[in-house]
GROMACS .gro file of C-alpha atoms in nm:
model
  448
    1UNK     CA    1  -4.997   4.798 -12.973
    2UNK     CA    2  -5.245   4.962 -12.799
    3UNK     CA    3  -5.351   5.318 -12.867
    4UNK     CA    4  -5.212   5.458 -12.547
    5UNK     CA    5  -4.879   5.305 -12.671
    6UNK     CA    6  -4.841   5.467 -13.011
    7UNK     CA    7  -4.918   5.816 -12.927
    8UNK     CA    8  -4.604   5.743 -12.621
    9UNK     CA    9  -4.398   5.613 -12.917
   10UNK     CA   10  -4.514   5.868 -13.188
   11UNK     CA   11  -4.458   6.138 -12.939
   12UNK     CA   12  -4.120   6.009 -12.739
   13UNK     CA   13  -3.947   5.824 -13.105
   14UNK     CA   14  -3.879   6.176 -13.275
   15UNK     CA   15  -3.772   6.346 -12.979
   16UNK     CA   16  -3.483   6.065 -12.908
   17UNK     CA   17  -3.404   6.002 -13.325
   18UNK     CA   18  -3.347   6.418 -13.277
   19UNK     CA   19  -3.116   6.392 -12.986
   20UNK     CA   20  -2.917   6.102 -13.161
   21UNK     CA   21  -2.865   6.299 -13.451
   22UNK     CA   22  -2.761   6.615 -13.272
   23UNK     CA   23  -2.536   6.451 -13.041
   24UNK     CA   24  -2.371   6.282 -13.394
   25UNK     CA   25  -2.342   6.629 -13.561
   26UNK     CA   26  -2.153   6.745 -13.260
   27UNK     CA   27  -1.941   6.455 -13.186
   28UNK     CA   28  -1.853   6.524 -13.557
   29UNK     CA   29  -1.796   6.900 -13.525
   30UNK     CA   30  -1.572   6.855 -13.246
   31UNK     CA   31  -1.333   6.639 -13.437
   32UNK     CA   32  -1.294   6.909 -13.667
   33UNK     CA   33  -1.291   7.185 -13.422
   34UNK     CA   34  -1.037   6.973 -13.223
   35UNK     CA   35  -0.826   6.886 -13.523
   36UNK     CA   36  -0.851   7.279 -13.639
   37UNK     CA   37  -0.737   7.408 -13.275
   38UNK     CA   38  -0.458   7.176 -13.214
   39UNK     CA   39  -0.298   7.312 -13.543
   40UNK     CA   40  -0.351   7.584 -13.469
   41UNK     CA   41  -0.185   7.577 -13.169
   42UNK     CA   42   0.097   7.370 -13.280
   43UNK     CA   43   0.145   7.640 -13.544
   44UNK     CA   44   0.191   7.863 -13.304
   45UNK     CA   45   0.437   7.686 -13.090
   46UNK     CA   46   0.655   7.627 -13.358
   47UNK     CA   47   0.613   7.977 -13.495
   48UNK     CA   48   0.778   8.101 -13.163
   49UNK     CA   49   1.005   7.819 -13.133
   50UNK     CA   50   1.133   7.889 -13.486
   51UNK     CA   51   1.161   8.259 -13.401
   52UNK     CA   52   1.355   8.141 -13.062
   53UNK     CA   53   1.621   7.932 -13.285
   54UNK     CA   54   1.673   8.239 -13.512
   55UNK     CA   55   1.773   8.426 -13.196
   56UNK     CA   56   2.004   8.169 -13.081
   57UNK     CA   57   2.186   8.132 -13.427
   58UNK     CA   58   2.195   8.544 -13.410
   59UNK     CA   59   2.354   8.526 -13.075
   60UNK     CA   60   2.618   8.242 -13.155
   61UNK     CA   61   2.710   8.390 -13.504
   62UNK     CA   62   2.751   8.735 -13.257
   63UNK     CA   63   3.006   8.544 -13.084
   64UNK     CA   64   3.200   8.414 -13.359
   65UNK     CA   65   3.188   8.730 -13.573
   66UNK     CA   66   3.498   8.817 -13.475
   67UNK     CA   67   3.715   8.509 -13.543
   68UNK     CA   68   3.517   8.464 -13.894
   69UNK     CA   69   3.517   8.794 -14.031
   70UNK     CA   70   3.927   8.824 -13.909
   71UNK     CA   71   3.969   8.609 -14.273
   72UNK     CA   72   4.160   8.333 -14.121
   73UNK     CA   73   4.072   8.002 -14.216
   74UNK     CA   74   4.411   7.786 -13.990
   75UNK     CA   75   4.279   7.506 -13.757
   76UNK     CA   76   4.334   7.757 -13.468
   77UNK     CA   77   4.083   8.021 -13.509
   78UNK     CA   78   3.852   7.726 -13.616
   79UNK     CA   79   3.928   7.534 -13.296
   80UNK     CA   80   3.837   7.847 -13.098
   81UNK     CA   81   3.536   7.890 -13.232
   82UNK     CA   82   3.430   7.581 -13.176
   83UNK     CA   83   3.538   7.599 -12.822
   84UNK     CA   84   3.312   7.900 -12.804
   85UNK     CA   85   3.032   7.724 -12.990
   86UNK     CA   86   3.044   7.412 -12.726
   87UNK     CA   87   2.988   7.666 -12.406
   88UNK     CA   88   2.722   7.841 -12.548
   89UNK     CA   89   2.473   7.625 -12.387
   90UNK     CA   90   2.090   7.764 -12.296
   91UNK     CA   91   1.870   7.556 -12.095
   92UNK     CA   92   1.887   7.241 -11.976
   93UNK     CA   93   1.863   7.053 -12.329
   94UNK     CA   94   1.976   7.391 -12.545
   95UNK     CA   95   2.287   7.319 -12.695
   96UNK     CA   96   2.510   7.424 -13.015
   97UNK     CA   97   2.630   7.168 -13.343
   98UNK     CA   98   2.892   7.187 -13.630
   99UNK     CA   99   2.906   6.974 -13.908
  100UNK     CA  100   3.154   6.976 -14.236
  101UNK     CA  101   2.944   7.016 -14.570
  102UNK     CA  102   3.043   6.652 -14.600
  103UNK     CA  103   2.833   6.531 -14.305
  104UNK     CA  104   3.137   6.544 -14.042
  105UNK     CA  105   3.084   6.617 -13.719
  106UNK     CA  106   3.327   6.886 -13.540
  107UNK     CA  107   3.195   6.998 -13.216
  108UNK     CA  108   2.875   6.827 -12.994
  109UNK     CA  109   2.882   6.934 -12.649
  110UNK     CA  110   2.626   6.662 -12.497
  111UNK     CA  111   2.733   6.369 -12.698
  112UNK     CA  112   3.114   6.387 -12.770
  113UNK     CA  113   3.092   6.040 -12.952
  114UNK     CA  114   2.952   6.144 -13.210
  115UNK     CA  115   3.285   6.407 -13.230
  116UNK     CA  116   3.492   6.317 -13.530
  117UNK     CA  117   3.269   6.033 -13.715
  118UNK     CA  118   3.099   6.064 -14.055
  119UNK     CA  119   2.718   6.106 -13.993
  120UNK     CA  120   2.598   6.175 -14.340
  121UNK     CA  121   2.410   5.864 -14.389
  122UNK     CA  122   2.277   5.825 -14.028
  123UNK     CA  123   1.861   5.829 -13.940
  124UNK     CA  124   1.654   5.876 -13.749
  125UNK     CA  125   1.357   5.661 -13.598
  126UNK     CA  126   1.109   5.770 -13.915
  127UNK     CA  127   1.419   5.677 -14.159
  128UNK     CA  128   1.470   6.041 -14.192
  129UNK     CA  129   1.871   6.103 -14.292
  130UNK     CA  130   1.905   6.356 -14.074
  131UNK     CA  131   2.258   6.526 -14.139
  132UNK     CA  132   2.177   6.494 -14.517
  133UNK     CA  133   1.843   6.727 -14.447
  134UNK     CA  134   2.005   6.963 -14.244
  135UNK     CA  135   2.237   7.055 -14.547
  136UNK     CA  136   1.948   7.047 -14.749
  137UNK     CA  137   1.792   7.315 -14.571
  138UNK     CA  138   2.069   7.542 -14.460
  139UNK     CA  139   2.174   7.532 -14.818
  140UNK     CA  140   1.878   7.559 -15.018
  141UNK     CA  141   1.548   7.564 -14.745
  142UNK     CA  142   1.480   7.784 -14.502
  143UNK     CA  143   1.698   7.678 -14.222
  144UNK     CA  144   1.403   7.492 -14.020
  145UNK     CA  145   1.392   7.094 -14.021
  146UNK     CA  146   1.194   6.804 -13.780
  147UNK     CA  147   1.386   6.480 -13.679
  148UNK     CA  148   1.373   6.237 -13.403
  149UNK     CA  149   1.714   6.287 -13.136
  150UNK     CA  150   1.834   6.174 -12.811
  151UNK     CA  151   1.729   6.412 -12.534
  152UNK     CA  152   2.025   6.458 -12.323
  153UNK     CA  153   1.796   6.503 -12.029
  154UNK     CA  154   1.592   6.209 -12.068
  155UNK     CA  155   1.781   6.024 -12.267
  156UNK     CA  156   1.463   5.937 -12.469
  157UNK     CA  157   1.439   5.961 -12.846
  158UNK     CA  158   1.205   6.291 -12.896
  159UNK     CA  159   1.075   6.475 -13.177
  160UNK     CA  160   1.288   6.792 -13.236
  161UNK     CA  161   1.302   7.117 -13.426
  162UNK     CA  162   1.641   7.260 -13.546
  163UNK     CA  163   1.782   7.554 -13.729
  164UNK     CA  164   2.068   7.548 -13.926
  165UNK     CA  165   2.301   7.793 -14.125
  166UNK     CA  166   2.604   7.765 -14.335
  167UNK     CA  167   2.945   7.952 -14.297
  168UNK     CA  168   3.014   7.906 -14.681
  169UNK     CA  169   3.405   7.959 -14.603
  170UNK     CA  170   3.503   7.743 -14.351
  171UNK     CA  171   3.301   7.509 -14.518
  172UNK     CA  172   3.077   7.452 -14.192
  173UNK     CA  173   2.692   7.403 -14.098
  174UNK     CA  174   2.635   7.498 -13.784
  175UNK     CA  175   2.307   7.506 -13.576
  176UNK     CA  176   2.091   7.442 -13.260
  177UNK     CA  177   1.760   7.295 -13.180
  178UNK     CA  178   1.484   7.292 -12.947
  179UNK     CA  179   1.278   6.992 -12.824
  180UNK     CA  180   0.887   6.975 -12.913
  181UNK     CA  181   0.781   6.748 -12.689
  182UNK     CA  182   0.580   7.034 -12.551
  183UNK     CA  183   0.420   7.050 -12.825
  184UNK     CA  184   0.252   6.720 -12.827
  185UNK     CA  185   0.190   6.788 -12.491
  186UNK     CA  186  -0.027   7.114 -12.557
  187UNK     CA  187  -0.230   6.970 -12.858
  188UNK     CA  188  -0.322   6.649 -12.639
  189UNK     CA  189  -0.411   6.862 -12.356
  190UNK     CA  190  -0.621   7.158 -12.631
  191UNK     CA  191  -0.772   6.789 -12.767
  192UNK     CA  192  -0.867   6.689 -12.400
  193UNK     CA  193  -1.031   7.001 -12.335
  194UNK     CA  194  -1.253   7.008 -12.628
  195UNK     CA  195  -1.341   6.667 -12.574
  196UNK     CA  196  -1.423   6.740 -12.233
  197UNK     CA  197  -1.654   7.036 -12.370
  198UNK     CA  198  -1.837   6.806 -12.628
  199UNK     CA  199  -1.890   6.509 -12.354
  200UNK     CA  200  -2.068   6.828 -12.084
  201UNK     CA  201  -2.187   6.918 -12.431
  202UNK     CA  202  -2.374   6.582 -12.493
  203UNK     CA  203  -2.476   6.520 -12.124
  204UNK     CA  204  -2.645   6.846 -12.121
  205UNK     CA  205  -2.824   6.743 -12.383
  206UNK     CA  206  -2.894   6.387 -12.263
  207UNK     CA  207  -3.012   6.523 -11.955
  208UNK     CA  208  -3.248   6.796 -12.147
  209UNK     CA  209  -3.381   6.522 -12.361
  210UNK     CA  210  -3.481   6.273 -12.060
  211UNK     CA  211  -3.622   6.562 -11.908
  212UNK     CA  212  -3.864   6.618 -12.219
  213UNK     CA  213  -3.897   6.249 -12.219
  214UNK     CA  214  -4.037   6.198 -11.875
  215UNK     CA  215  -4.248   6.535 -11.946
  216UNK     CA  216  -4.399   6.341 -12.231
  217UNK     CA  217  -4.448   6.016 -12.063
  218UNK     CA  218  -4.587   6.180 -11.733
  219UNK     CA  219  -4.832   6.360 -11.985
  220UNK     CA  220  -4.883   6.075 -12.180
  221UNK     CA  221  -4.994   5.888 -11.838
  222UNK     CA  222  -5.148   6.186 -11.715
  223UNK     CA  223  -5.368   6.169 -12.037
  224UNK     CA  224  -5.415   5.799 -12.027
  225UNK     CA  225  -5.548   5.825 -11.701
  226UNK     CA  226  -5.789   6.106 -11.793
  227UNK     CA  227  -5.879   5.883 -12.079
  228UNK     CA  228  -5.973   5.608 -11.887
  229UNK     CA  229  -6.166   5.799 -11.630
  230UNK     CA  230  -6.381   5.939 -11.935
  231UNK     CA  231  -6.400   5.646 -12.081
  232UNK     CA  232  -6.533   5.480 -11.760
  233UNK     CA  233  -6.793   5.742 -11.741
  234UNK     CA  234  -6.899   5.722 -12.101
  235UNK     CA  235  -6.960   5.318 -12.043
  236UNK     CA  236  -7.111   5.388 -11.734
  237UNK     CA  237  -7.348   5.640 -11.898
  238UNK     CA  238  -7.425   5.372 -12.206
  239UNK     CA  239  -7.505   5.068 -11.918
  240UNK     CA  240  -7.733   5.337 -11.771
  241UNK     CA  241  -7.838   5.419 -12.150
  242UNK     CA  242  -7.864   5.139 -12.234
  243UNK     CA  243  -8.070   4.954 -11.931
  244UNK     CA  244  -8.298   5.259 -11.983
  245UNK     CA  245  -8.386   5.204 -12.338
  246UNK     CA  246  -8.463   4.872 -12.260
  247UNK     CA  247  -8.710   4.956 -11.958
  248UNK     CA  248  -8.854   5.198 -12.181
  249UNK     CA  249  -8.931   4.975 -12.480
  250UNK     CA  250  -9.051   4.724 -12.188
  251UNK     CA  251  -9.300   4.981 -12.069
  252UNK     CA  252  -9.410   5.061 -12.412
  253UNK     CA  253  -9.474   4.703 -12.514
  254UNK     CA  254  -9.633   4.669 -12.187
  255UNK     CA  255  -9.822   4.958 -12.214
  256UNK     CA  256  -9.965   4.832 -12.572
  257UNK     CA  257 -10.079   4.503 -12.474
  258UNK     CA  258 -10.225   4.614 -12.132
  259UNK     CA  259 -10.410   4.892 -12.260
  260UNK     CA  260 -10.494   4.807 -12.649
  261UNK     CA  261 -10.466   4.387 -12.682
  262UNK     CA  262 -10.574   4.312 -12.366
  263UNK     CA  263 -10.875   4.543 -12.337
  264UNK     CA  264 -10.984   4.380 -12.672
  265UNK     CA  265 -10.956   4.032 -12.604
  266UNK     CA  266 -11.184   4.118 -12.258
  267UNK     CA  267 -11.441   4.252 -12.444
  268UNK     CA  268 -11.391   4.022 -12.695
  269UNK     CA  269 -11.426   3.718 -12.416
  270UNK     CA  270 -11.735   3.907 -12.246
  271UNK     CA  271 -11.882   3.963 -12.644
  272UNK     CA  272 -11.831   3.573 -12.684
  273UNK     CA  273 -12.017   3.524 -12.343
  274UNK     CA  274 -12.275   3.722 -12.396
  275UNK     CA  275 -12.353   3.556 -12.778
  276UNK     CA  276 -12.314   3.204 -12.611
  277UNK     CA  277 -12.583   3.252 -12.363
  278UNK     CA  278 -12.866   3.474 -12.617
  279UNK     CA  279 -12.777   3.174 -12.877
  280UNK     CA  280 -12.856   2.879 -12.593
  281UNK     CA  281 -13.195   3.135 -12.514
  282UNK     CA  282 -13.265   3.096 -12.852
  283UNK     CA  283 -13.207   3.485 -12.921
  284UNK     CA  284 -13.140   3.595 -13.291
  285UNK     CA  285 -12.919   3.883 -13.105
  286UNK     CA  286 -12.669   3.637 -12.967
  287UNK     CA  287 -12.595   3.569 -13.330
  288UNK     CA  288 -12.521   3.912 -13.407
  289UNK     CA  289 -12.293   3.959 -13.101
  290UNK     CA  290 -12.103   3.636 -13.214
  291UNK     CA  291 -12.001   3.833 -13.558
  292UNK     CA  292 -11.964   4.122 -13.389
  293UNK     CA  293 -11.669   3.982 -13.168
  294UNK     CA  294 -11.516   3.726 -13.445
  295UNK     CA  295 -11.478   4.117 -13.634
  296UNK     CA  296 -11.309   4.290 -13.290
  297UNK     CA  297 -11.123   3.914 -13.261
  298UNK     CA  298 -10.970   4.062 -13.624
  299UNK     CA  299 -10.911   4.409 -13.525
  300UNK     CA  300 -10.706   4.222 -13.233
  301UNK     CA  301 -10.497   4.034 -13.434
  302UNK     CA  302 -10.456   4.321 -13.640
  303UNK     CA  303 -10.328   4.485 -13.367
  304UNK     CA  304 -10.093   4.189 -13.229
  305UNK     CA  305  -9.965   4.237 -13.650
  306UNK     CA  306  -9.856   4.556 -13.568
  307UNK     CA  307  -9.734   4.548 -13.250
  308UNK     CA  308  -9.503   4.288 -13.415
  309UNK     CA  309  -9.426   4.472 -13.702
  310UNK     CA  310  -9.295   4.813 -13.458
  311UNK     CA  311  -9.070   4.550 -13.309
  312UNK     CA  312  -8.900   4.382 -13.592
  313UNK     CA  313  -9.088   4.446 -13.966
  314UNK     CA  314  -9.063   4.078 -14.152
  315UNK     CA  315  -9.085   4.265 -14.469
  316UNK     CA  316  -8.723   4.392 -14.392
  317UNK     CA  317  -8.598   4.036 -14.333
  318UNK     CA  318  -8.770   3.898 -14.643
  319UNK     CA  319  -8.825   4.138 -14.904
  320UNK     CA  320  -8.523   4.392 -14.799
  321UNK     CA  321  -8.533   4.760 -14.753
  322UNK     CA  322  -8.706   4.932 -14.973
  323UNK     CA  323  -9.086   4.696 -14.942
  324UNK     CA  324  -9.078   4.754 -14.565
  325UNK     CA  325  -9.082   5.153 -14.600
  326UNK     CA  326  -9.343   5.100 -14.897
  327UNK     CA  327  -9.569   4.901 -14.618
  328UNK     CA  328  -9.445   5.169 -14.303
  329UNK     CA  329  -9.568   5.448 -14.524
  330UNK     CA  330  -9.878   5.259 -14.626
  331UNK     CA  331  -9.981   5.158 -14.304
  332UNK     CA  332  -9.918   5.527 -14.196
  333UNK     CA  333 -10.146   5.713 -14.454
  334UNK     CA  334 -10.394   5.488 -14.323
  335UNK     CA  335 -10.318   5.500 -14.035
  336UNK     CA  336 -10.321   5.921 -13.946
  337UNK     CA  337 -10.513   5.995 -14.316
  338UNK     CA  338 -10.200   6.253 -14.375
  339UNK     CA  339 -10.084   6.228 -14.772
  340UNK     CA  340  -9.737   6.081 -14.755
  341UNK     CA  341  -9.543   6.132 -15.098
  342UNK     CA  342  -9.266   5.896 -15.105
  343UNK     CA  343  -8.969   5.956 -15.341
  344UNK     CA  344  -8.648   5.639 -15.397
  345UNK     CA  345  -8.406   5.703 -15.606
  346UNK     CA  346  -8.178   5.409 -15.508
  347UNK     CA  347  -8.068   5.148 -15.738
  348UNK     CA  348  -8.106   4.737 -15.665
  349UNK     CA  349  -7.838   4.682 -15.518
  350UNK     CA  350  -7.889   4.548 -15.161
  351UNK     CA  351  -7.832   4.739 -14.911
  352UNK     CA  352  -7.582   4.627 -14.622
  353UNK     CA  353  -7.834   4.431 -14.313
  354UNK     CA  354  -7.726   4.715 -14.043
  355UNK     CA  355  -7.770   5.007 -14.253
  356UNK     CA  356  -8.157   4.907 -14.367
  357UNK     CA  357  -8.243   4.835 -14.026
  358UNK     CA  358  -8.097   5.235 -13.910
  359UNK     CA  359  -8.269   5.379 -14.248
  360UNK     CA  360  -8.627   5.177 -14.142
  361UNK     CA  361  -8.583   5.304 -13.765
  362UNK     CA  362  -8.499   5.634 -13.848
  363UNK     CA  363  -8.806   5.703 -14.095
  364UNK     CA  364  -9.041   5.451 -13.820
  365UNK     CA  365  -8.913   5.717 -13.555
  366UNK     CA  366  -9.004   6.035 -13.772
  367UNK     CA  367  -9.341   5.929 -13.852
  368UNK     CA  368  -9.415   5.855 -13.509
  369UNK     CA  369  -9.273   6.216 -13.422
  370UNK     CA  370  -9.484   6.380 -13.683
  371UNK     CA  371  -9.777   6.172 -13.601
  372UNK     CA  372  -9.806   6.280 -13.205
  373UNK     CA  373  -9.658   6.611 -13.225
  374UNK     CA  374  -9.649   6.792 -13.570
  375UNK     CA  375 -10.030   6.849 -13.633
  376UNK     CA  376  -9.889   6.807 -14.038
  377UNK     CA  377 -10.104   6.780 -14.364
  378UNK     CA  378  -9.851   6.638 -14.563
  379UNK     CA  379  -9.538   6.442 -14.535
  380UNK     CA  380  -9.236   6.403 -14.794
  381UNK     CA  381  -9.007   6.125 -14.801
  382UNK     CA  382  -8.692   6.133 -15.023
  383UNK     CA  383  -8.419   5.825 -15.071
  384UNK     CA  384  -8.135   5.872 -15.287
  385UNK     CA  385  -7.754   5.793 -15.342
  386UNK     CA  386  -7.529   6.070 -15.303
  387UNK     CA  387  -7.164   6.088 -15.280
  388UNK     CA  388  -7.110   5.685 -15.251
  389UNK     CA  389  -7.381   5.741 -14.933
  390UNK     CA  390  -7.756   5.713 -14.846
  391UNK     CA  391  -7.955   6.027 -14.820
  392UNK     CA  392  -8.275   6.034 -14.647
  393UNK     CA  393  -8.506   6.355 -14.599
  394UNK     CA  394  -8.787   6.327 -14.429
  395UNK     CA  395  -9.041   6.694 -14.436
  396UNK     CA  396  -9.322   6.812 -14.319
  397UNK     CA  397  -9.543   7.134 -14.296
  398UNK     CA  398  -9.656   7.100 -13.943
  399UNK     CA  399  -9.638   7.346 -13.650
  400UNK     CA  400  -9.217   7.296 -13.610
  401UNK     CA  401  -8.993   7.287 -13.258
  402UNK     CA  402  -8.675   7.402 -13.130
  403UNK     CA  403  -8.458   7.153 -13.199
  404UNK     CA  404  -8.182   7.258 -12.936
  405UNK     CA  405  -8.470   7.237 -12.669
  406UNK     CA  406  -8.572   6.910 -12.780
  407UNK     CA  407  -8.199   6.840 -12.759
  408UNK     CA  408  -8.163   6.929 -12.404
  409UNK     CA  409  -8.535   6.777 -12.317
  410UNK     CA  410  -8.569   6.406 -12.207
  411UNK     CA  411  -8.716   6.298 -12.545
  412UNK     CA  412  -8.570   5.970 -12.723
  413UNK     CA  413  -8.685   6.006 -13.049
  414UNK     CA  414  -8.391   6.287 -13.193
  415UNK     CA  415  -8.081   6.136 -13.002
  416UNK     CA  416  -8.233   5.780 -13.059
  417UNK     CA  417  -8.208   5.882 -13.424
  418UNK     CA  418  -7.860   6.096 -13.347
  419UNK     CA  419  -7.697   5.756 -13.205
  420UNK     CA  420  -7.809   5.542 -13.479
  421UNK     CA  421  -7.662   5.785 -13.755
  422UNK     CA  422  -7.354   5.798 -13.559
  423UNK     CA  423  -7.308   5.447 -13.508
  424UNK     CA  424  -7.253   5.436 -13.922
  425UNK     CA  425  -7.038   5.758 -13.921
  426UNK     CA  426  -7.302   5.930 -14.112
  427UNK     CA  427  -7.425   6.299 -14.054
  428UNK     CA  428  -7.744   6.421 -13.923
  429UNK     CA  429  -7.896   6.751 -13.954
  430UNK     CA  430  -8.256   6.858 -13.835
  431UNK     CA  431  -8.414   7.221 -13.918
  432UNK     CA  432  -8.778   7.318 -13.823
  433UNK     CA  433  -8.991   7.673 -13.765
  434UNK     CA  434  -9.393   7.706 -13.777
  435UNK     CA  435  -9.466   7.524 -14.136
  436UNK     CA  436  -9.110   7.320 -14.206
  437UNK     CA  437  -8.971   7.094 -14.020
  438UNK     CA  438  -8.661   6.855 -14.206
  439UNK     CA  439  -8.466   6.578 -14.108
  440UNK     CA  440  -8.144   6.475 -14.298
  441UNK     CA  441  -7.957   6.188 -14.262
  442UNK     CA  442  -7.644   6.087 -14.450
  443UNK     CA  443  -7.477   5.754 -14.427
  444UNK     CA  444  -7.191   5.624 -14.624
  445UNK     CA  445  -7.283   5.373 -14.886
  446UNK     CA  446  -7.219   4.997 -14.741
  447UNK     CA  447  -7.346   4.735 -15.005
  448UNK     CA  448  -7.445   4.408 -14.872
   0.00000   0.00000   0.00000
């Protein structure tokens, strides 16, 4: 995966593992919000519906009263009351019961087959026996008891609510009940809602996160665009960097052999010449000239040896690191008669191919610095290990420079040797006024 890729990934992963998670947390908080409301609202309903039925038995018992508390207990005043019991109806599906403490049924105003017949072991749809828990309750509950009935109306079996008393003397239970179908109807409708609320809920946070998504990925391209452009110009830069050094180094090799090997090996020819035709004269002097050109023939290949050696030093191919800056700082003191003290405190370990090369080119490109420009007397080298790295210092006590100028001036030498340090992640550091001038170079430690 490209890097482009993973910082679109690192940057677009969190942001949907984030919205995932929320929209699970709320998903799972609305379940138990919707659970908590519709109790609560079926609580409700049946708190009111229970205090409804109270007010219904209140009102019945009102209209009895009079026949019960007379003290008669003959079938007459009983059928009366039942008579008054049957039209007490409220509603469409509100309707009165009587039942015998033995499960009998006396008086049912919607279903008058049930008039008569022993019910005490009848149930309901849930295997509830329903007469059974009605006596239950009016005789040792609270009145209040769920079943599953026949809604006149509908004629559908519904869940219902019923409250029940006892009139201990006639022996009766009688009752009424409402039907909570309603009921189911507003929890359903109070669970619809709040999953309506959680869906806006999650789609307002979809929608936020896609937002933040294309915000990242329109960065993210906006970036990789600008990244490309700058990387375009940076390669652009190196070609031109690049086809630069090499003209330069061109010119300079030129310049070498045109005016130093080439001026030699004229003078050289003409030298020969000359000490061909004095020797065929029979002049002693042509001898003379002869030696005197086989020496300039040696200061010429002398010079060919060096030339050579700037370009690529054999004694860092053979002998390794360490021999070729013995010889570079040889051939310097000799070279510019300016003491060189030369300190190594590295052990024998080889030193990785790439890394020799960049520590021979940087102290090569030093010298050279301090030879046309510093006007020194003396010259310290240091080479030690430090910190599982190379450290090079390189000093001198000539007139100094401004190293920012230099910087910004169209020099090689300091970014030549600012490039090669980077190129090995190392660290570069240059400091110089009138007397001191210091280069140091660190690169990490790469063993061959």
């Amino acid at each position: 995966m490209q890097l482009k890729y993973k910082i679109v990934t690192l940057s677009v992963l969190p942001l949907i593992i984030s919205v995932l998670f929320i929209c699970v947390l709320v998903f799972a908080q609305s379940r138990k919000l919707e659970e908590e409301q519709a109790k609560l609202i079926e609580s409700s309903i049946m708190a009111a519906k229970q205090a409804e039925l109270k007010n219904y038995i209140e009102l019945a018992s009102s209209l009895i009263a009079p026949l019960y508390e007379s003290g008669r207990n003959d079938e007459a005043i009983k059928s009366q009351a039942l008579d008054m019991l049957a039209r007490a109806n409220f509603g469409v599906d509100g309707y009165f019961f009587v039942y015998t403490r033995e499960g009998k049924n006396l008086m049912h105003p919607r279903q008058a087959h049930l008039v008569g017949k022993d019910l005490l072991g009848m149930t309901d749809n849930n295997g509830l026996p329903v007469i059974q828990a009605l006596l239950e309750s009016a005789q040792h509950g609270d009145g209040f008891q769920r079943y599953t009935w026949e809604k006149p109306s509908t004629r559908q079996v519904t869940e219902k609510l019923s409250y029940v008393v006892m009139l201990d003397r006639w022996d009766w239970m009688f009752g009424t009940g409402i039907y909570i179908d309603d009921v189911e109807v507003a929890t359903r409708k109070s669970r619809e809602e709040v999953a309506s609320g959680v869906l806006t809920t999650v789609l307002a946070i979809s929608s936020f996160a896609m937002i933040a998504v294309l915000v990242v990925f329109a960065g993210g391209l906006m970036l990789n665009v600008s990244e490309h452009r700058l990387a375009d110009r940076k390669l652009y830069a190196l070609n031109q960097r690049i086809v630069t050094l090499q003209e330069e180094e061109r010119s300079r090799v030129s310049r070498e052999l045109h005016d130093g090997i080439s001026q030699q090996l004229v003078s050289i020819k003409f030298q020969f010449e000359l000490a061909s035709l004095e020797l065929q004269n029979g002049q002693e002097k042509g001898l003379e000239n002869l030696r005197s050109g086989i020496s300039r023939l040696g200061e010429a290949i002398g010079e060919i040896r060096r030339i050579s050696h700037d370009l690529r030093p054999s004694l860092l191919d053979t002998l390794g690191l360490l021999p070729a800056i013995d010889q570079l700082v040889a051939e310097f003191e000799q070279r510019t008669d300016i003491p060189t003290h030369y300190e190594r405190h590295l052990d024998d370990a080889p030193v990785d191919k790439n890394v020799s090369v960049t520590l021979f080119r940087i102290i090569q490109e030093a010298l050279a610095n301090i030879e046309r420009h510093s006007k020194a007397s003396t010259v310290i080298i240091s080479m030690l290990n430090a910190k599982n790295a190379i450290a090079l210092r390189i000093e001198d006590n000539g007139v100094g420079f401004s190293p920012v100028l230099m910087e910004k001036s169209q020099g090689i030498g300091l970014r030549n040797i600012r490039e090669r340090v980077d190129h090995h992640r190392g660290s570069f550091t240059v400091s110089s006024s009138p007397g001191r001038t210091e280069l140091y170079v660190e690169i990490p430690l790469q063993r061959a």
